[in-house]
Short mmCIF file of C-alpha atoms and ligand atoms in Angstrom, two decimals:
data_model
loop_
_atom_site.label_atom_id
_atom_site.label_comp_id
_atom_site.label_asym_id
_atom_site.label_seq_id
_atom_site.Cartn_x
_atom_site.Cartn_y
_atom_site.Cartn_z
CA MET D 150 -19.95 25.00 -220.45
CA SER D 151 -21.59 24.51 -223.84
CA ALA D 152 -20.47 24.74 -227.44
CA GLY D 153 -22.27 28.08 -227.87
CA ASP D 154 -20.41 29.75 -225.04
CA LEU D 155 -18.44 32.85 -225.91
CA ALA D 156 -14.88 33.87 -225.14
CA ILE D 157 -14.41 37.30 -223.60
CA GLY D 158 -13.22 38.74 -226.92
CA ASP D 159 -16.40 37.53 -228.64
CA VAL D 160 -18.55 39.11 -225.94
CA ALA D 161 -16.59 42.35 -226.23
CA ARG D 162 -16.97 42.40 -230.00
CA ARG D 163 -20.70 41.63 -229.95
CA SER D 164 -21.59 43.96 -227.06
CA GLY D 165 -19.32 46.82 -228.09
CA LEU D 166 -17.81 46.88 -224.61
CA ALA D 167 -14.13 46.78 -223.74
CA VAL D 168 -12.72 43.59 -222.29
CA SER D 169 -11.74 45.61 -219.21
CA ALA D 170 -15.40 46.67 -218.77
CA LEU D 171 -16.50 43.04 -218.93
CA ARG D 172 -13.94 42.10 -216.29
CA PHE D 173 -15.13 45.01 -214.16
CA TYR D 174 -18.78 43.97 -214.46
CA GLU D 175 -17.85 40.44 -213.57
CA ALA D 176 -15.78 41.53 -210.58
CA ASN D 177 -18.81 43.49 -209.38
CA GLY D 178 -21.23 40.61 -209.83
CA LEU D 179 -23.23 41.98 -212.77
CA ILE D 180 -22.26 39.11 -215.07
CA SER D 181 -20.64 35.75 -214.54
CA SER D 182 -18.57 33.26 -216.48
CA THR D 183 -17.11 29.82 -216.15
CA ARG D 184 -13.48 28.91 -216.81
CA THR D 185 -11.94 26.50 -219.24
CA ASP D 186 -9.32 24.04 -218.06
CA GLY D 187 -6.81 26.62 -219.25
CA GLY D 188 -8.40 29.31 -217.07
CA GLN D 189 -10.04 31.28 -219.87
CA ARG D 190 -13.42 32.87 -219.28
CA ARG D 191 -16.43 31.51 -221.10
CA TYR D 192 -19.80 33.27 -221.10
CA ARG D 193 -23.21 31.88 -221.90
CA ARG D 194 -24.65 33.66 -224.88
CA ASP D 195 -27.43 35.23 -222.80
CA VAL D 196 -24.81 37.42 -221.13
CA LEU D 197 -25.29 39.70 -224.13
CA ARG D 198 -28.83 40.50 -223.02
CA ARG D 199 -27.67 41.31 -219.50
CA LEU D 200 -25.00 43.57 -220.96
CA ALA D 201 -27.59 45.29 -223.15
CA VAL D 202 -29.68 46.02 -220.06
CA ILE D 203 -26.62 47.30 -218.18
CA GLN D 204 -25.63 49.56 -221.08
CA ALA D 205 -29.13 50.98 -221.49
CA ALA D 206 -29.57 51.53 -217.76
CA GLN D 207 -26.21 53.26 -217.51
CA GLN D 208 -27.05 55.42 -220.48
CA VAL D 209 -30.13 56.79 -218.72
CA GLY D 210 -28.13 57.42 -215.58
CA PHE D 211 -28.75 54.52 -213.24
CA PRO D 212 -25.80 54.01 -210.90
CA LEU D 213 -24.03 50.69 -211.38
CA ALA D 214 -24.82 49.61 -207.80
CA GLU D 215 -28.53 50.08 -208.48
CA ILE D 216 -28.27 48.11 -211.72
CA ALA D 217 -26.40 45.35 -209.91
CA GLY D 218 -29.14 45.24 -207.29
CA MET D 219 -31.82 44.84 -209.92
CA LEU D 220 -29.89 42.19 -211.85
CA ALA D 221 -29.31 40.31 -208.62
CA GLU D 222 -33.01 39.45 -208.70
CA LEU D 223 -32.38 37.34 -211.80
CA PRO D 224 -31.25 33.73 -211.50
CA ALA D 225 -27.57 32.97 -211.99
CA GLY D 226 -26.17 29.90 -213.72
CA ARG D 227 -28.91 29.52 -216.32
CA PRO D 228 -30.59 31.67 -218.99
CA VAL D 229 -33.24 34.08 -217.71
CA SER D 230 -36.75 33.13 -218.78
CA PRO D 231 -39.10 35.62 -220.45
CA SER D 232 -41.32 35.64 -217.35
CA GLU D 233 -38.32 36.47 -215.17
CA TRP D 234 -37.41 39.36 -217.46
CA GLN D 235 -41.05 40.44 -217.26
CA ARG D 236 -40.97 40.38 -213.46
CA LEU D 237 -37.78 42.45 -213.46
CA ALA D 238 -39.31 44.92 -215.92
CA ARG D 239 -42.37 45.32 -213.68
CA SER D 240 -40.30 45.88 -210.57
CA TRP D 241 -38.05 48.35 -212.37
CA ARG D 242 -40.86 50.30 -213.99
CA PRO D 243 -41.53 52.82 -211.17
CA GLN D 244 -37.86 53.85 -211.18
CA LEU D 245 -37.84 54.07 -214.97
CA ASP D 246 -41.01 56.17 -214.92
CA GLU D 247 -39.39 58.49 -212.39
CA ARG D 248 -36.30 58.82 -214.61
CA ILE D 249 -38.49 59.65 -217.56
CA ARG D 250 -40.37 62.32 -215.59
CA THR D 251 -37.07 63.84 -214.42
CA LEU D 252 -35.70 63.89 -217.97
CA GLU D 253 -38.94 65.48 -219.22
CA ARG D 254 -38.67 68.19 -216.56
CA LEU D 255 -35.03 68.75 -217.51
CA ARG D 256 -35.98 69.01 -221.19
CA ASP D 257 -38.92 71.33 -220.57
CA GLN D 258 -37.47 73.51 -217.81
CA LEU D 259 -33.83 73.89 -218.71
CA ASP D 260 -34.32 77.61 -219.35
CA SER D 261 -36.49 78.12 -216.25
CA CYS D 262 -35.75 78.53 -212.59
CA VAL D 263 -34.97 75.09 -211.20
CA GLY D 264 -35.01 76.06 -207.53
CA CYS D 265 -31.32 75.40 -207.02
CA GLY D 266 -30.64 78.43 -204.84
CA CYS D 267 -28.54 80.37 -207.35
CA LEU D 268 -31.19 83.10 -207.82
CA SER D 269 -29.25 84.04 -210.95
CA MET D 270 -32.04 84.11 -213.52
CA GLU D 271 -34.67 86.77 -213.92
CA LYS D 272 -37.32 84.11 -213.42
CA CYS D 273 -35.95 83.17 -209.98
CA ALA D 274 -37.44 86.22 -208.30
CA LEU D 275 -40.89 84.98 -209.26
CA ALA D 276 -40.41 81.22 -209.13
CA ASN D 277 -38.15 81.02 -206.11
CA PRO D 278 -38.37 84.28 -204.14
CA ALA D 279 -35.72 84.46 -201.39
CA ASP D 280 -34.82 80.84 -202.23
CA ARG D 281 -37.94 79.40 -200.62
CA ALA D 282 -37.19 76.20 -202.54
CA SER D 283 -34.46 75.50 -199.99
CA ASP D 284 -37.23 74.63 -197.50
CA LEU D 285 -37.92 71.58 -199.68
CA GLY D 286 -34.35 70.29 -199.40
CA PRO D 287 -31.04 70.54 -201.23
CA GLY D 288 -30.46 70.56 -204.97
CA PRO D 289 -32.63 71.78 -207.86
CA ARG D 290 -35.95 71.35 -206.04
CA PHE D 291 -38.19 72.05 -209.02
CA TRP D 292 -36.56 69.21 -210.97
CA LEU D 293 -36.49 66.83 -208.05
CA ARG D 294 -40.05 67.39 -206.93
CA SER D 295 -40.99 63.77 -206.61
CA ARG D 296 -37.91 63.00 -204.52
CA SER D 297 -39.08 65.49 -201.87
CA ALA D 298 -42.31 63.49 -201.60
CA ARG D 299 -40.41 60.35 -200.55
S1 FES K 39 -32.27 78.85 -211.35
FE1 FES K 39 -31.29 78.61 -209.44
S2 FES K 39 -32.74 79.44 -208.02
FE2 FES K 39 -33.62 79.84 -209.95
#
């Protein structure tokens, strides 16, 4: 524990997250703390960066389990070095790129046939005649194109 360590209320205030969310993240291994003699949590200041990554990743739709898996690649018990953040960013990039492509398709094709099987739009008769998209798998196949390639 060091003098710069933060109490849970300080972390909540600085990160904008509820204390209950911090406890939840900690219980699920996304962040960690030490305890004072009195049993109070203390967080190293760099927990704020981890929380920023968690918040951003959640905002673009990454499931918490996936975020936890990625953060598990970082060292625990000491601040993460810039090169370790860089390595994480590189390993995460393909998934981020895929998210971006999916969001771009959503943005650009929201008013088009998405190959979901509803056949409810005029465009479906041309884009997805007789629901041929179902041969590619479940869900909105024209949005999830790259997933079918996996
Ligand atoms: S929008 Fe659902 S099949 Fe075309």
